[in-house]
Short mmCIF file of C-alpha atoms in Angstrom, two decimals:
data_model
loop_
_atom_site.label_atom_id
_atom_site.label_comp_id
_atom_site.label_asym_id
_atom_site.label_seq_id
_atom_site.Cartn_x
_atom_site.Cartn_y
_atom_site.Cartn_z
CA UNK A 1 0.00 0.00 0.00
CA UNK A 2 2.74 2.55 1.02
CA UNK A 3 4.64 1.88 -2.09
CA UNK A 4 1.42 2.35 -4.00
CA UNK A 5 1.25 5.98 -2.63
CA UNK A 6 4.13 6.84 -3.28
CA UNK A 7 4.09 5.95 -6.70
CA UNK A 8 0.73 8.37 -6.65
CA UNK A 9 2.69 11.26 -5.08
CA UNK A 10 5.16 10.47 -7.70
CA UNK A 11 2.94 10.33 -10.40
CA UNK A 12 0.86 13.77 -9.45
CA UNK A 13 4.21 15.50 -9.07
CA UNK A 14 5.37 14.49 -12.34
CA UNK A 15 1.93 15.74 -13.52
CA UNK A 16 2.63 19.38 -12.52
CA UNK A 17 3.64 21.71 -15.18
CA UNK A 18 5.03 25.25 -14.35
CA UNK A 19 3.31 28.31 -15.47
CA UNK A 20 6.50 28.61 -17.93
CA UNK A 21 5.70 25.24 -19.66
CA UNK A 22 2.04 26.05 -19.93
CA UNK A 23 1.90 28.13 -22.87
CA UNK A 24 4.37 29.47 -25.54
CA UNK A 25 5.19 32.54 -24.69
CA UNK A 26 6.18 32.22 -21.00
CA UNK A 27 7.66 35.71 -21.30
CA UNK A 28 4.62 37.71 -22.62
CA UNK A 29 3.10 39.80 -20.03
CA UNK A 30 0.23 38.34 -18.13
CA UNK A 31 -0.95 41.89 -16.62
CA UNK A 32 -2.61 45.03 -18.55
CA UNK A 33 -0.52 47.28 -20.37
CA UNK A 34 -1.42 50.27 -18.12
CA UNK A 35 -0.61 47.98 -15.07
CA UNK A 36 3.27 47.26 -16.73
CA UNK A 37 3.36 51.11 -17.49
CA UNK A 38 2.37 52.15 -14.07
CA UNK A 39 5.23 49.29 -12.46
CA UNK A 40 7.72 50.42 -15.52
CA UNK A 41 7.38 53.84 -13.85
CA UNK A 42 7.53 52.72 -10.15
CA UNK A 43 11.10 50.94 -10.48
CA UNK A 44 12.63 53.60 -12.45
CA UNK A 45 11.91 56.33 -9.53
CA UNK A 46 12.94 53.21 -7.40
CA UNK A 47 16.38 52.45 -9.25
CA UNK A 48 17.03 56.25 -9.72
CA UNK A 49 17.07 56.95 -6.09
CA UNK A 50 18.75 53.72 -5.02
CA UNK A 51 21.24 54.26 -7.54
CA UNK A 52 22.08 57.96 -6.26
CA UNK A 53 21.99 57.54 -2.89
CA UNK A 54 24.11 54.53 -2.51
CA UNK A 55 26.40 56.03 -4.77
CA UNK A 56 26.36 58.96 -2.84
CA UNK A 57 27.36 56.88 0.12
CA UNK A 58 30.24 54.75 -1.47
CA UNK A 59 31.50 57.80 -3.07
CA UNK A 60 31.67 59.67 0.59
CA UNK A 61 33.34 56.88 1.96
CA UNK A 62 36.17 56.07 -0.81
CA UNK A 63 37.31 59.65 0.05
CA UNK A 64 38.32 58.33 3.90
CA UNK A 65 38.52 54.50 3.06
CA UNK A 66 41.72 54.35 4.81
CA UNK A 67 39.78 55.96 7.84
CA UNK A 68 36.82 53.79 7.50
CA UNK A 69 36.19 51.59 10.88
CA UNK A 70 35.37 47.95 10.18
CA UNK A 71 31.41 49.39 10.90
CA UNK A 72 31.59 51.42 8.22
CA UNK A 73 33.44 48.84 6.32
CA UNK A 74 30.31 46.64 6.72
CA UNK A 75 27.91 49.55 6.05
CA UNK A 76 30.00 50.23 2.56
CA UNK A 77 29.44 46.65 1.20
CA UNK A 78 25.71 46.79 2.02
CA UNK A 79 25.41 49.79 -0.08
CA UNK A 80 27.47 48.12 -3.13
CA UNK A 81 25.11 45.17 -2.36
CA UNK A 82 22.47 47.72 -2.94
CA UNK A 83 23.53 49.28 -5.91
CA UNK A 84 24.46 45.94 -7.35
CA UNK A 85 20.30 45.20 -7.32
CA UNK A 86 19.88 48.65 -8.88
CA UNK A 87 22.61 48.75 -11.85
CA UNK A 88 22.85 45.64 -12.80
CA UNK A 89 19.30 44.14 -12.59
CA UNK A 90 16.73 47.16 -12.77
CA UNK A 91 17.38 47.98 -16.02
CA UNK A 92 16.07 44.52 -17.22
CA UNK A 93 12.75 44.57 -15.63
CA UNK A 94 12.03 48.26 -16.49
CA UNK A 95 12.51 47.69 -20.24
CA UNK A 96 10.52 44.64 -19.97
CA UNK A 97 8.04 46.40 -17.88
CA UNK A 98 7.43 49.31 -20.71
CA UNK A 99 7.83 46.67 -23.41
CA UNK A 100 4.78 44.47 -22.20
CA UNK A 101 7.38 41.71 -22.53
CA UNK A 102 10.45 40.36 -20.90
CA UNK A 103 12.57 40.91 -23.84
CA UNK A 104 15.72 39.25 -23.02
CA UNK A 105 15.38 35.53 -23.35
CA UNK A 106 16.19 32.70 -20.94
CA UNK A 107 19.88 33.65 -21.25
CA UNK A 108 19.02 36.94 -20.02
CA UNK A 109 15.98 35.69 -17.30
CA UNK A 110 18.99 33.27 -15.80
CA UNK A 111 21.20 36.02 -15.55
CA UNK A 112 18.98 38.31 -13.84
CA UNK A 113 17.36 36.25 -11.45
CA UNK A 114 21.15 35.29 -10.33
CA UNK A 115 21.95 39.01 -9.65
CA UNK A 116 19.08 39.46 -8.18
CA UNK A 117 19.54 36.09 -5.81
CA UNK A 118 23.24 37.00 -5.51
CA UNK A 119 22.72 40.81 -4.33
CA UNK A 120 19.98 40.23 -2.33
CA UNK A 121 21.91 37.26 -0.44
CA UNK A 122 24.39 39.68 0.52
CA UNK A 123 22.49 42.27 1.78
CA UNK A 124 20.78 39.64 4.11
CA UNK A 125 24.25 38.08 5.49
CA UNK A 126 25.70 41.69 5.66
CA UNK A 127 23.09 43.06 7.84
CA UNK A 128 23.15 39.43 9.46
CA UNK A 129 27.51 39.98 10.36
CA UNK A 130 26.13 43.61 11.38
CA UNK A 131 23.64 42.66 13.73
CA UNK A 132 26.20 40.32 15.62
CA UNK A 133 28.32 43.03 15.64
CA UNK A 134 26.18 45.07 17.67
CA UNK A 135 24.88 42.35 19.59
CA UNK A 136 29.00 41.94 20.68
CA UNK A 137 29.23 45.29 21.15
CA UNK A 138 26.99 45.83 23.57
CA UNK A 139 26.25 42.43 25.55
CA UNK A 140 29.91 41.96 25.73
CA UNK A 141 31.94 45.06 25.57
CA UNK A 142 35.50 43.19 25.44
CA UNK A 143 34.95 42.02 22.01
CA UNK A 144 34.88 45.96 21.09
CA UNK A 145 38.93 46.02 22.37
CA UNK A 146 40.46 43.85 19.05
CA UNK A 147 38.06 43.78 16.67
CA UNK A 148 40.40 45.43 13.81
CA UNK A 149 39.78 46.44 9.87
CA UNK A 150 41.50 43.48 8.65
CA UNK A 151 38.62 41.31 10.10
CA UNK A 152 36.11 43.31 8.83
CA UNK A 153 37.32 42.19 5.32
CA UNK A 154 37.94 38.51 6.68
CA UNK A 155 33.52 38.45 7.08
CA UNK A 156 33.81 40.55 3.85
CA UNK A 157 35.14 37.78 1.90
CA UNK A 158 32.97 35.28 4.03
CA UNK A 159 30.07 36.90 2.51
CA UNK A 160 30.56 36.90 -0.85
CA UNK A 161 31.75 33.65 -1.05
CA UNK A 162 28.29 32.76 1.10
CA UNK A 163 26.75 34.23 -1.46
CA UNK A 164 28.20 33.11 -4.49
CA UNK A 165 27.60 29.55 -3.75
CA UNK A 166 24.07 29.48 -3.15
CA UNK A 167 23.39 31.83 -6.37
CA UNK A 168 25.79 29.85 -8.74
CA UNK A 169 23.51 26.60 -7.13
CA UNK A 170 21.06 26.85 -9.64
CA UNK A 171 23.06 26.70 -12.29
CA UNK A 172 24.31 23.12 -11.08
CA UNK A 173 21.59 21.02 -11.84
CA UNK A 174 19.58 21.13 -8.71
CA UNK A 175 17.86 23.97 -9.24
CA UNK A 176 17.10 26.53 -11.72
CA UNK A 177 15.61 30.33 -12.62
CA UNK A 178 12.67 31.01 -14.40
CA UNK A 179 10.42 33.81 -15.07
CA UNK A 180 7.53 34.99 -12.94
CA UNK A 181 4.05 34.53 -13.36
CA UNK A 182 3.50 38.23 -14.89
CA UNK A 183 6.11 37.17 -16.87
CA UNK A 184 7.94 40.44 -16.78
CA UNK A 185 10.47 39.61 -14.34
CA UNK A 186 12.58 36.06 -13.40
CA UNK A 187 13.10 35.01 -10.30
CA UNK A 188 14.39 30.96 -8.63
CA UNK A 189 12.04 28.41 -9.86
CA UNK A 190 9.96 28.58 -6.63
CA UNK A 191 7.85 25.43 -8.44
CA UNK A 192 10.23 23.03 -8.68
CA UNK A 193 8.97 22.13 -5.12
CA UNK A 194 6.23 21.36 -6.95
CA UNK A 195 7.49 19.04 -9.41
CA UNK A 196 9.82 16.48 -7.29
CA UNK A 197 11.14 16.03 -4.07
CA UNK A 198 14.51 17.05 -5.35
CA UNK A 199 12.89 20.33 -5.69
CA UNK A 200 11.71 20.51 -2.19
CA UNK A 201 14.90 20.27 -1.35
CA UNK A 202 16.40 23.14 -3.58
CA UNK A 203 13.59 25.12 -2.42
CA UNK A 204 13.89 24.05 1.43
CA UNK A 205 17.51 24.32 1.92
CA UNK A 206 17.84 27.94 -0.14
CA UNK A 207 14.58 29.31 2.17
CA UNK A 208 16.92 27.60 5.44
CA UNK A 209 20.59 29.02 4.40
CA UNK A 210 19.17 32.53 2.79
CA UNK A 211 16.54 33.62 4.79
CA UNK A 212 15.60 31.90 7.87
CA UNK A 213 18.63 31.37 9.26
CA UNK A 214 19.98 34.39 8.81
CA UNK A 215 16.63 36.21 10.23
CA UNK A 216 16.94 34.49 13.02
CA UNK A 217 20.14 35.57 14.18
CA UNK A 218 19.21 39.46 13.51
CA UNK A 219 16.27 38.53 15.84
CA UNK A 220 18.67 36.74 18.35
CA UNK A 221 20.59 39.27 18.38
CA UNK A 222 18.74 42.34 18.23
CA UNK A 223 16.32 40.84 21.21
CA UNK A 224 19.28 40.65 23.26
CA UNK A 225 20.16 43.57 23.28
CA UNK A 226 17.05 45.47 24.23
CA UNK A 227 17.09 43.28 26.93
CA UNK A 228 20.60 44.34 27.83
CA UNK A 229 19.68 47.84 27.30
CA UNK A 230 16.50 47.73 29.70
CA UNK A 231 18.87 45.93 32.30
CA UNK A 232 21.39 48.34 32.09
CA UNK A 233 19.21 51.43 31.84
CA UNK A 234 19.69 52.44 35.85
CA UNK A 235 23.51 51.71 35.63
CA UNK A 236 24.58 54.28 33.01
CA UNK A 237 22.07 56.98 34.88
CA UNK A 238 24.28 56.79 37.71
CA UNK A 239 27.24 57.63 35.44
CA UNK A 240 28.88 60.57 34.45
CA UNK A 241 27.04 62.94 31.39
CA UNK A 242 30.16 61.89 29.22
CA UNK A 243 29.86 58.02 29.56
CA UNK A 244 26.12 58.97 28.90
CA UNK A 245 26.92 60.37 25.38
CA UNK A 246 28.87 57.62 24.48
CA UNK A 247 26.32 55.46 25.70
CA UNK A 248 23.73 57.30 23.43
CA UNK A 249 25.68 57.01 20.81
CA UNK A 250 26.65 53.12 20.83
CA UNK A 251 22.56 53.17 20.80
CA UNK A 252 22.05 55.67 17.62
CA UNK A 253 24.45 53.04 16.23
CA UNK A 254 22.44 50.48 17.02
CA UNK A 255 19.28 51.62 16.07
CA UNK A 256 20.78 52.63 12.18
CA UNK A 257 21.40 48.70 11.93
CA UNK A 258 17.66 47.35 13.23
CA UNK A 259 16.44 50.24 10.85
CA UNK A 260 18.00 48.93 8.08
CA UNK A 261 17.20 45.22 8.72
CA UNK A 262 13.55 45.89 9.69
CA UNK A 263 13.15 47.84 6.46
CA UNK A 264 14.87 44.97 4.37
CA UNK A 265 12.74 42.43 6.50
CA UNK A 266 9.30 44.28 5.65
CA UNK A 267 10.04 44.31 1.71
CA UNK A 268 11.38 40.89 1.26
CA UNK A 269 8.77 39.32 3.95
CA UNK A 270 5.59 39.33 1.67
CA UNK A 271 7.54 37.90 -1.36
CA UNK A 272 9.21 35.29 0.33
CA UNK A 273 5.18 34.08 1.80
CA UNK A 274 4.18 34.23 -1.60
CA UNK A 275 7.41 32.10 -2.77
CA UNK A 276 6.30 29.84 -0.45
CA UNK A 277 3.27 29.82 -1.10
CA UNK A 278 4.23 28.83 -4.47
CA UNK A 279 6.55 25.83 -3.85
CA UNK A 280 4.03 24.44 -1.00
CA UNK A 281 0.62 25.33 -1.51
CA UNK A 282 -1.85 24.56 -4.23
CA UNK A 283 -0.38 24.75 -7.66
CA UNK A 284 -1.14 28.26 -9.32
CA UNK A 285 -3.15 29.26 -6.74
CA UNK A 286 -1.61 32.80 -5.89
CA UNK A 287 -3.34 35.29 -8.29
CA UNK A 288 -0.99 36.97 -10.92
CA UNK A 289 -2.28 40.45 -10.20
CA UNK A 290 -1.26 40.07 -7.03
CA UNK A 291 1.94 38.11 -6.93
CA UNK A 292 3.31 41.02 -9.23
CA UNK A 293 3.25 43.52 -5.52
CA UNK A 294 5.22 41.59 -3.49
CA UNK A 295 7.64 41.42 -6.28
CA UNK A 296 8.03 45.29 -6.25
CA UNK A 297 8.16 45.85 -3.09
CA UNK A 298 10.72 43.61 -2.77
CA UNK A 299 12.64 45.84 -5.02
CA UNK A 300 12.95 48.92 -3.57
CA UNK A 301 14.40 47.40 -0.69
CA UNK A 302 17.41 48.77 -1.98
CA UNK A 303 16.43 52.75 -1.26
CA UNK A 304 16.05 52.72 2.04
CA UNK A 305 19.47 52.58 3.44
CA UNK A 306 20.52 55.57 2.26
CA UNK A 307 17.59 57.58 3.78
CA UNK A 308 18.44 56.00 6.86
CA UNK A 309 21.74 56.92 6.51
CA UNK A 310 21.15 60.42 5.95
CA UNK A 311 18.87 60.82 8.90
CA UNK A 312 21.11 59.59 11.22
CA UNK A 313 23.96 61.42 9.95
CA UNK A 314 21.88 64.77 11.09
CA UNK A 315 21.57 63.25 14.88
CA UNK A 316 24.80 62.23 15.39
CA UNK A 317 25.71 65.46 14.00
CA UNK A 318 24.10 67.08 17.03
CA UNK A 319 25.26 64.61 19.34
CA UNK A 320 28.80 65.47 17.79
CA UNK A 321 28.12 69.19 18.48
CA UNK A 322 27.03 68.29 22.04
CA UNK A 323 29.83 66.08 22.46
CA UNK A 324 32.41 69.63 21.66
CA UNK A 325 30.40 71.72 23.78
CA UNK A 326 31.12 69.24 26.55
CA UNK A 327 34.85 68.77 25.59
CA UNK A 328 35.17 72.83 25.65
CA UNK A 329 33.45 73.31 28.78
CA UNK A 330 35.84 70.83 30.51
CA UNK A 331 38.83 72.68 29.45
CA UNK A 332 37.78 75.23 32.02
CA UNK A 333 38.33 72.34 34.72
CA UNK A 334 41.23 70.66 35.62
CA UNK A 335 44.53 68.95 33.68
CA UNK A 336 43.59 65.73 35.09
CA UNK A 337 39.75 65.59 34.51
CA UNK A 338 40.84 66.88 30.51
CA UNK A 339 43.13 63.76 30.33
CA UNK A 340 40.47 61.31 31.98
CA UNK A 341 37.81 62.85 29.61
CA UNK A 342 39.90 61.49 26.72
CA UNK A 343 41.28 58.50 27.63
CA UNK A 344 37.17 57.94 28.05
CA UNK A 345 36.90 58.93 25.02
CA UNK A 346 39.98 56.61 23.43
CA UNK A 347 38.18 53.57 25.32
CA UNK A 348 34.69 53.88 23.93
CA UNK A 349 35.48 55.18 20.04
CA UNK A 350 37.06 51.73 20.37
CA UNK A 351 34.11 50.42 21.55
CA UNK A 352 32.36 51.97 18.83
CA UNK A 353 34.04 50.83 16.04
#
């Protein structure tokens, strides 16, 4: 009996056809040609703006890259990350978008929905290294004392190599890329999971290893330290208004890096459901008009960072002001308080970094 169902199961999966194998043209556009007008529009204000702002940021920090702290180090390669997914796959799905069409081929569909795997993979383990970082940093401030640049680009190569090798899986045999529903776009083959249990596995182990794994150490690590910060809360009040500062500051720093990984979280959430919902649920099932939103949500993950950048560049700003009106009013105290205000301030830009 057991071997009869699974020769059913085997059967009914070998039954499923993708959407791509259903009809001819699996790269004609499934949605109205006001609808692929209206998104054609939508990810060229998207790419525009991604494209200037982390510029903007890369360009601002190869003027002090031999100043850059292995923080910023790690905030750099997110934004090439980011501008990756704008450059080099935008363009392909806003041409398709205006022609009604994806109009480069399966050559080009591969290609694209490996940048777009590839980028995206190394956004998520960047912000991933960060968020240990700060967890580190402020649950256990020793690890602040020889963390140096040349480790920074250690996790830097870590990264891309993490990220190469479960884009470039694909293209091995045990997995593939194909084009989305709306047929504008290419993405994995989400439906493989569909078609065998070899598939499952493709699609199990990339959702594992590229998404919730890594979420769950930003999670980890992000939950730990608001509960470090609530525990420690009645310490640093009792301190002096300069360990203060630098304690607000370690926090600002914090709170840049759960920004940027809640906004990368909330974009790429909804399309990863629907990609499940895709592989597991019933075949077809998720409308075309609406898996299309997800999708383009999912791409403007890549704008946010540098708004977030900018508006924390204006606090700590201030708090840098503050931090000189502080230094100036302590030259009018003594040598020795001068001397233990900066060796204070030695210890914790350490800290920082």
């Amino acid at each position: 009996m057991s071997g009869m169902a699974s020769d059913h199961n085997t059967s009914s999966q070998e039954e499923y056809i993708p959407h791509y194998l259903q009809k001819e043209d699996p790269f004609a556009s499934k949605l109205s040609r006001e609808a692929d007008i209206i998104a054609g529009f939508y990810l060229t204000v998207i790419g525009i703006l991604s494209t200037l702002g982390n510029g903007y940021v890369i360009f601002m920090s190869s003027k002090r890259k031999k100043k850059l702290r292995p923080a910023e180090i790690m905030t750099v390669n997110l934004a090439v990350c980011d501008l990756g997914i704008s450059v080099v796959g935008k363009p392909f799905s806003i041409i398709s978008f205006f022609s009604h069409r994806w109009m480069f081929g399966w050559i080009g569909c591969r290609w694209y929905g490996w940048a777009g795997f590839f980028f995206g993979c190394g956004s998520l383990i960047t912000m991933t290294a960060v968020s240990l970082d700060r967890y580190l940093k402020i649950c256990h401030l020793s690890y602040g004392t020889w963390l140096k640049r040349h480790h920074a680009f250690i996790c830097l190569a870590i990264i891309w190599a993490y990220a190469t090798f479960w884009a470039t899986v694909p293209f091995a045999g045990v997995g593939s890329y194909a084009p989305e529903p709306f047929g504008t776009s290419c993405t994995l083959d989400w439906w493989l999971a569909q078609a065998s249990v070899a598939g499952q596995a493709f699609v199990l182990s990339i959702l594992f290893f590229c998404l919730l794994f890594p979420t769950a150490v930003i999670v980890f690590s992000y939950v730990k330290i608001i509960l470090k910060v609530k525990s420690s809360t009645k310490e640093v009040a009792h301190y002096d208004t300069r360990i203060q500062n630098s304690h607000i500051l370690e926090m600002k720093l914090t709170k840049v890096a759960m920004l940027i990984c809640a906004g990368f979280l909330i974009a790429w959430i909804p399309y990863a459901v629907v990609s499940v919902w895709s592989a597991f649920g019933q075949p077809d099932s998720v409308p075309i008009q609406f898996s299309v939103i997800p999708t383009l949500l999912a791409k403007s993950a890549a704008m946010y960072n540098p708004i977030i950048y900018q508006v924390i560049d204006c606090k700590f700003a201030c708090c840098r002001s503050g931090g000189l009106k502080t230094k100036n009013s302590l030259k009018k105290s003594r040598t020795y308080t001068i001397s233990a205000h900066r060796d204070s301030v030695a210890m914790n830009e350490t800290q920082l970094e």
